[in-house]
Amino acid sequence: MKKQNRQAYQFLTPFIILVSIFYVVPAILTIAMSLTSLDSSFVWEWNNFRNYQKIFLDPNTLVIVRNTFVFVGCSIVLTIVLDLIVSILVTYFIKNESISSFFKSLIMIPMITPAVVYSILWIWLLDASENGVINQFYMQITGSELPLNWIAKYPMQIVVMATVLTSLAFGAINFSSAIKSIPENQFKAARIDGAGEWEIIKSIILPNIRYHIQFIALWETLGLFTNYVTIMLITDGGPSMQTEVWALSAYHKAFTNQQYGYGAAISMVLILVVMVLMILLNKVMAKRNER
């Protein structure tokens, strides 16, 4: 028995070393850094919990918190709804596998496109001049002679839409696989009983994939709270902090303002909030499943 345990530990050792180097050590350093006034001088001076006090005294904190919850809330609702619509369309209504695969490939394009290229495409499409693609359509349809600065006028809506499109493929393909696993005799029995398409979706498809919906909701929520790359590249938190979310704020404080200790403290608060939310969501979903 001891020999088997020894062999198991030998196989696990490289994995444990890698996890320690790339996850455990950085996590410990981040916690330590959040308790210092570390800046561009790279002098580690302990200041206890002053960084955390500074977060709560910062007048912009409430704005950033509001932006974060608006961004995450709108994105997660749109993502789940669009995931369900797309997956049901390409799996339940479109029976031809070739056509279904074609549409699945299309929705994967935003996900596999590099973030920089994807964001530049959005900026190009929404260019504020009359040469902007969206502005050309807008001016032709409305007859307006003045183009719109779409990013300045609808910054949050744009970053939400850009984020949702990159998340669409993952959830839609998961839901599509789950729908395929539903036994065909359930659909046949429902049709024999006279159920319409909406009744089949509501009474058969959604209950059968509820665990997949819960998983995608948890996964996307976690990802959205820590996501800032698309926002940074399209709006950089502007205009006037209208799209400054918590994760982007940590990036700006640490790498733009070079307040590494303060940025680490903001990151730690985000980690704690996400952990609490995940625990609460898991408990709520567990109770619903019991019912």
CSV table of C-alpha atoms in Angstrom, one decimal:
chain,number,residue,atom,x,y,z
A,1,MET,CA,0.0,0.0,0.0
A,2,LYS,CA,2.8,2.4,0.9
A,3,LYS,CA,4.6,1.6,-2.4
A,4,GLN,CA,1.4,2.4,-4.3
A,5,ASN,CA,1.1,5.7,-2.5
A,6,ARG,CA,4.7,6.5,-3.2
A,7,GLN,CA,4.2,5.9,-6.9
A,8,ALA,CA,1.1,8.1,-6.9
A,9,TYR,CA,3.0,10.9,-5.2
A,10,GLN,CA,5.8,10.6,-7.8
A,11,PHE,CA,3.3,11.0,-10.7
A,12,LEU,CA,1.7,14.0,-8.9
A,13,THR,CA,4.9,15.7,-8.0
A,14,PRO,CA,5.4,17.6,-11.4
A,15,PHE,CA,1.8,18.7,-11.4
A,16,ILE,CA,2.0,19.9,-7.7
A,17,ILE,CA,5.3,21.8,-8.5
A,18,LEU,CA,3.7,23.5,-11.5
A,19,VAL,CA,0.5,24.5,-9.6
A,20,SER,CA,2.6,25.8,-6.8
A,21,ILE,CA,4.8,27.9,-9.1
A,22,PHE,CA,2.1,29.4,-11.3
A,23,TYR,CA,-0.9,29.5,-8.9
A,24,VAL,CA,-0.1,29.2,-5.2
A,25,VAL,CA,3.1,31.4,-5.1
A,26,PRO,CA,1.5,34.2,-7.2
A,27,ALA,CA,-1.6,34.1,-4.9
A,28,ILE,CA,0.5,34.4,-1.8
A,29,LEU,CA,2.5,37.3,-3.3
A,30,THR,CA,-0.7,39.1,-4.3
A,31,ILE,CA,-2.0,38.8,-0.8
A,32,ALA,CA,1.3,40.1,0.6
A,33,MET,CA,1.5,42.9,-2.0
A,34,SER,CA,-2.0,44.1,-1.1
A,35,LEU,CA,-0.7,44.9,2.4
A,36,THR,CA,2.1,47.1,1.0
A,37,SER,CA,2.5,50.5,-0.6
A,38,LEU,CA,4.5,48.9,-3.5
A,39,ASP,CA,4.7,51.3,-6.5
A,40,SER,CA,7.1,52.0,-9.3
A,41,SER,CA,10.0,52.3,-6.9
A,42,PHE,CA,9.5,48.6,-6.0
A,43,VAL,CA,10.0,49.2,-2.3
A,44,TRP,CA,8.0,46.8,-0.1
A,45,GLU,CA,6.7,48.9,2.7
A,46,TRP,CA,4.0,47.4,4.9
A,47,ASN,CA,1.0,49.6,5.4
A,48,ASN,CA,-1.4,47.0,6.9
A,49,PHE,CA,-4.9,47.5,5.5
A,50,ARG,CA,-4.6,51.1,4.2
A,51,ASN,CA,-5.1,50.0,0.6
A,52,TYR,CA,-8.4,48.4,1.6
A,53,GLN,CA,-9.4,51.6,3.5
A,54,LYS,CA,-8.5,53.6,0.4
A,55,ILE,CA,-10.8,51.5,-1.8
A,56,PHE,CA,-13.8,52.2,0.4
A,57,LEU,CA,-13.0,55.9,0.7
A,58,ASP,CA,-12.5,56.3,-3.0
A,59,PRO,CA,-15.5,58.3,-4.4
A,60,ASN,CA,-15.3,56.3,-7.7
A,61,THR,CA,-15.7,52.9,-6.0
A,62,LEU,CA,-19.6,53.1,-6.1
A,63,VAL,CA,-19.5,54.0,-9.8
A,64,ILE,CA,-17.2,51.1,-10.5
A,65,VAL,CA,-19.3,48.7,-8.5
A,66,ARG,CA,-22.4,49.8,-10.3
A,67,ASN,CA,-20.7,49.4,-13.7
A,68,THR,CA,-19.5,46.0,-12.8
A,69,PHE,CA,-22.9,44.6,-11.8
A,70,VAL,CA,-24.6,46.2,-14.8
A,71,PHE,CA,-22.0,44.7,-17.1
A,72,VAL,CA,-22.1,41.3,-15.5
A,73,GLY,CA,-25.9,41.2,-15.1
A,74,CYS,CA,-26.8,42.3,-18.6
A,75,SER,CA,-24.1,40.1,-20.1
A,76,ILE,CA,-25.1,36.9,-18.3
A,77,VAL,CA,-28.8,37.3,-19.0
A,78,LEU,CA,-28.2,38.0,-22.7
A,79,THR,CA,-25.6,35.2,-22.9
A,80,ILE,CA,-27.9,32.5,-21.4
A,81,VAL,CA,-30.9,33.6,-23.5
A,82,LEU,CA,-29.0,33.7,-26.8
A,83,ASP,CA,-27.2,30.4,-26.0
A,84,LEU,CA,-30.6,28.8,-25.5
A,85,ILE,CA,-32.1,30.3,-28.7
A,86,VAL,CA,-29.2,29.4,-30.9
A,87,SER,CA,-28.8,25.9,-29.4
A,88,ILE,CA,-32.5,25.1,-29.8
A,89,LEU,CA,-32.5,26.5,-33.4
A,90,VAL,CA,-29.4,24.6,-34.6
A,91,THR,CA,-30.2,21.3,-32.8
A,92,TYR,CA,-33.9,20.9,-32.4
A,93,PHE,CA,-35.3,22.8,-35.4
A,94,ILE,CA,-32.5,22.3,-37.9
A,95,LYS,CA,-32.2,18.6,-38.3
A,96,ASN,CA,-29.6,18.7,-41.1
A,97,GLU,CA,-26.2,18.1,-39.4
A,98,SER,CA,-24.2,19.9,-42.1
A,99,ILE,CA,-26.3,23.1,-41.9
A,100,SER,CA,-26.2,22.9,-38.1
A,101,SER,CA,-22.4,22.5,-38.1
A,102,PHE,CA,-22.1,25.5,-40.4
A,103,PHE,CA,-24.0,27.8,-38.0
A,104,LYS,CA,-22.1,26.5,-35.0
A,105,SER,CA,-18.8,27.3,-36.9
A,106,LEU,CA,-20.1,30.9,-37.5
A,107,ILE,CA,-20.8,31.6,-33.9
A,108,MET,CA,-17.3,30.3,-33.0
A,109,ILE,CA,-15.6,33.0,-35.0
A,110,PRO,CA,-15.7,35.8,-32.3
A,111,MET,CA,-14.5,33.3,-29.7
A,112,ILE,CA,-11.4,32.1,-31.7
A,113,THR,CA,-10.5,35.6,-33.0
A,114,PRO,CA,-7.7,37.3,-31.0
A,115,ALA,CA,-9.0,39.9,-28.6
A,116,VAL,CA,-7.0,42.7,-30.3
A,117,VAL,CA,-8.2,41.9,-33.8
A,118,TYR,CA,-11.8,41.5,-32.5
A,119,SER,CA,-11.8,44.8,-30.7
A,120,ILE,CA,-10.3,46.6,-33.7
A,121,LEU,CA,-13.1,45.3,-35.8
A,122,TRP,CA,-15.6,46.8,-33.4
A,123,ILE,CA,-13.8,50.1,-33.4
A,124,TRP,CA,-13.7,50.1,-37.2
A,125,LEU,CA,-17.4,49.2,-37.6
A,126,LEU,CA,-18.4,51.9,-35.1
A,127,ASP,CA,-16.0,54.6,-36.4
A,128,ALA,CA,-17.5,58.0,-35.5
A,129,SER,CA,-16.8,59.5,-38.9
A,130,GLU,CA,-19.0,59.3,-42.0
A,131,ASN,CA,-16.8,56.5,-43.3
A,132,GLY,CA,-17.7,54.2,-40.4
A,133,VAL,CA,-19.6,51.1,-41.6
A,134,ILE,CA,-22.5,51.5,-39.1
A,135,ASN,CA,-22.7,55.2,-39.7
A,136,GLN,CA,-23.0,54.7,-43.4
A,137,PHE,CA,-26.1,52.6,-42.9
A,138,TYR,CA,-27.4,54.9,-40.2
A,139,MET,CA,-27.1,58.0,-42.4
A,140,GLN,CA,-28.7,56.3,-45.4
A,141,ILE,CA,-31.6,54.9,-43.4
A,142,THR,CA,-32.4,58.0,-41.3
A,143,GLY,CA,-31.3,60.6,-43.8
A,144,SER,CA,-29.1,62.3,-41.2
A,145,GLU,CA,-26.2,64.3,-42.4
A,146,LEU,CA,-24.3,63.9,-39.2
A,147,PRO,CA,-22.6,60.6,-38.1
A,148,LEU,CA,-23.0,59.3,-34.6
A,149,ASN,CA,-20.1,58.6,-32.1
A,150,TRP,CA,-21.6,55.2,-31.2
A,151,ILE,CA,-18.9,54.3,-28.6
A,152,ALA,CA,-19.2,57.6,-26.8
A,153,LYS,CA,-23.0,57.5,-26.8
A,154,TYR,CA,-23.6,53.8,-26.0
A,155,PRO,CA,-20.4,52.6,-24.4
A,156,MET,CA,-21.9,50.0,-22.0
A,157,GLN,CA,-24.2,48.6,-24.5
A,158,ILE,CA,-21.4,48.1,-27.0
A,159,VAL,CA,-19.0,46.4,-24.6
A,160,VAL,CA,-21.8,44.1,-23.4
A,161,MET,CA,-22.7,43.1,-26.9
A,162,ALA,CA,-19.0,42.6,-27.8
A,163,THR,CA,-18.5,40.4,-24.7
A,164,VAL,CA,-21.7,38.4,-25.3
A,165,LEU,CA,-20.7,37.5,-28.8
A,166,THR,CA,-17.4,36.1,-27.7
A,167,SER,CA,-19.2,34.0,-25.0
A,168,LEU,CA,-22.0,32.7,-27.3
A,169,ALA,CA,-20.3,29.7,-28.8
A,170,PHE,CA,-19.2,28.0,-25.6
A,171,GLY,CA,-22.7,27.9,-24.0
A,172,ALA,CA,-24.5,27.3,-27.3
A,173,ILE,CA,-22.4,24.2,-28.1
A,174,ASN,CA,-22.8,22.9,-24.5
A,175,PHE,CA,-26.5,23.3,-24.7
A,176,SER,CA,-26.6,21.8,-28.2
A,177,SER,CA,-24.8,18.6,-26.9
A,178,ALA,CA,-27.2,18.4,-24.0
A,179,ILE,CA,-30.3,18.7,-26.3
A,180,LYS,CA,-28.9,15.9,-28.5
A,181,SER,CA,-28.6,13.6,-25.5
A,182,ILE,CA,-32.4,13.9,-24.7
A,183,PRO,CA,-34.1,10.6,-25.7
A,184,GLU,CA,-36.1,10.9,-28.9
A,185,ASN,CA,-39.0,9.0,-27.4
A,186,GLN,CA,-39.7,12.0,-25.1
A,187,PHE,CA,-40.3,14.2,-28.1
A,188,LYS,CA,-42.4,11.6,-29.9
A,189,ALA,CA,-44.6,11.1,-26.8
A,190,ALA,CA,-45.1,14.8,-26.5
A,191,ARG,CA,-46.1,15.2,-30.1
A,192,ILE,CA,-48.6,12.2,-29.8
A,193,ASP,CA,-50.1,14.0,-26.8
A,194,GLY,CA,-50.6,17.1,-29.0
A,195,ALA,CA,-47.9,19.3,-27.5
A,196,GLY,CA,-46.8,22.3,-29.6
A,197,GLU,CA,-43.2,23.3,-30.1
A,198,TRP,CA,-43.3,25.8,-27.3
A,199,GLU,CA,-44.6,23.2,-24.9
A,200,ILE,CA,-41.9,20.8,-25.9
A,201,ILE,CA,-39.2,23.4,-25.3
A,202,LYS,CA,-40.7,24.4,-22.0
A,203,SER,CA,-41.6,20.9,-20.6
A,204,ILE,CA,-38.9,18.7,-22.2
A,205,ILE,CA,-35.8,20.6,-23.4
A,206,LEU,CA,-35.4,23.2,-20.6
A,207,PRO,CA,-35.9,20.7,-17.7
A,208,ASN,CA,-33.5,18.2,-19.3
A,209,ILE,CA,-30.7,20.8,-19.7
A,210,ARG,CA,-31.2,22.7,-16.4
A,211,TYR,CA,-27.9,21.5,-15.0
A,212,HIS,CA,-26.0,22.6,-18.1
A,213,ILE,CA,-27.7,26.0,-17.8
A,214,GLN,CA,-26.6,26.2,-14.1
A,215,PHE,CA,-23.0,25.3,-15.1
A,216,ILE,CA,-22.9,27.9,-17.9
A,217,ALA,CA,-24.4,30.6,-15.6
A,218,LEU,CA,-21.8,29.9,-13.0
A,219,TRP,CA,-18.9,29.7,-15.5
A,220,GLU,CA,-19.9,32.9,-17.3
A,221,THR,CA,-20.5,34.8,-14.1
A,222,LEU,CA,-17.0,33.9,-12.9
A,223,GLY,CA,-15.5,34.9,-16.3
A,224,LEU,CA,-17.4,38.1,-16.6
A,225,PHE,CA,-16.3,39.4,-13.2
A,226,THR,CA,-12.7,39.0,-14.1
A,227,ASN,CA,-13.0,40.0,-17.7
A,228,TYR,CA,-11.7,43.4,-18.8
A,229,VAL,CA,-9.6,42.9,-22.0
A,230,THR,CA,-12.5,43.7,-24.5
A,231,ILE,CA,-13.5,46.7,-22.4
A,232,MET,CA,-10.0,48.0,-22.2
A,233,LEU,CA,-9.4,47.7,-25.9
A,234,ILE,CA,-12.7,49.2,-27.0
A,235,THR,CA,-13.4,52.0,-24.4
A,236,ASP,CA,-10.6,51.7,-21.9
A,237,GLY,CA,-13.2,52.3,-19.2
A,238,GLY,CA,-14.5,55.5,-20.7
A,239,PRO,CA,-16.0,57.8,-21.5
A,240,SER,CA,-16.0,59.4,-18.0
A,241,MET,CA,-15.7,56.0,-16.3
A,242,GLN,CA,-19.0,54.8,-17.8
A,243,THR,CA,-17.4,51.3,-18.5
A,244,GLU,CA,-14.8,51.2,-15.8
A,245,VAL,CA,-15.4,47.8,-14.2
A,246,TRP,CA,-13.7,46.3,-11.1
A,247,ALA,CA,-11.2,44.1,-12.9
A,248,LEU,CA,-10.2,46.9,-15.3
A,249,SER,CA,-9.8,49.3,-12.3
A,250,ALA,CA,-7.3,46.9,-10.8
A,251,TYR,CA,-5.4,46.8,-14.1
A,252,HIS,CA,-5.4,50.6,-14.3
A,253,LYS,CA,-4.2,51.1,-10.8
A,254,ALA,CA,-1.5,48.5,-11.0
A,255,PHE,CA,-0.1,49.0,-14.6
A,256,THR,CA,-1.2,52.4,-15.6
A,257,ASN,CA,-0.7,54.3,-12.3
A,258,GLN,CA,1.9,51.8,-11.1
A,259,GLN,CA,0.2,51.5,-7.7
A,260,TYR,CA,0.9,47.8,-7.5
A,261,GLY,CA,-0.1,47.4,-3.8
A,262,TYR,CA,-3.4,49.2,-4.4
A,263,GLY,CA,-4.1,47.2,-7.5
A,264,ALA,CA,-3.4,44.0,-5.7
A,265,ALA,CA,-5.9,45.0,-2.9
A,266,ILE,CA,-8.6,45.7,-5.5
A,267,SER,CA,-7.9,42.3,-7.0
A,268,MET,CA,-8.2,40.6,-3.6
A,269,VAL,CA,-11.6,42.3,-3.0
A,270,LEU,CA,-12.8,41.0,-6.4
A,271,ILE,CA,-11.6,37.5,-5.6
A,272,LEU,CA,-13.5,37.5,-2.2
A,273,VAL,CA,-16.7,38.9,-3.8
A,274,VAL,CA,-16.6,36.3,-6.6
A,275,MET,CA,-16.1,33.5,-4.0
A,276,VAL,CA,-19.0,34.6,-1.9
A,277,LEU,CA,-21.2,34.9,-5.0
A,278,MET,CA,-20.3,31.5,-6.2
A,279,ILE,CA,-21.1,29.9,-2.8
A,280,LEU,CA,-24.5,31.7,-2.7
A,281,LEU,CA,-25.4,30.8,-6.3
A,282,ASN,CA,-24.4,27.1,-5.7
A,283,LYS,CA,-26.7,27.0,-2.6
A,284,VAL,CA,-29.6,28.7,-4.4
A,285,MET,CA,-29.3,26.3,-7.3
A,286,ALA,CA,-29.0,23.3,-5.0
A,287,LYS,CA,-32.2,24.2,-3.2
A,288,ARG,CA,-34.0,24.6,-6.5
A,289,ASN,CA,-32.8,21.2,-7.6
A,290,GLU,CA,-34.1,19.7,-4.4
A,291,ARG,CA,-37.5,21.2,-5.0
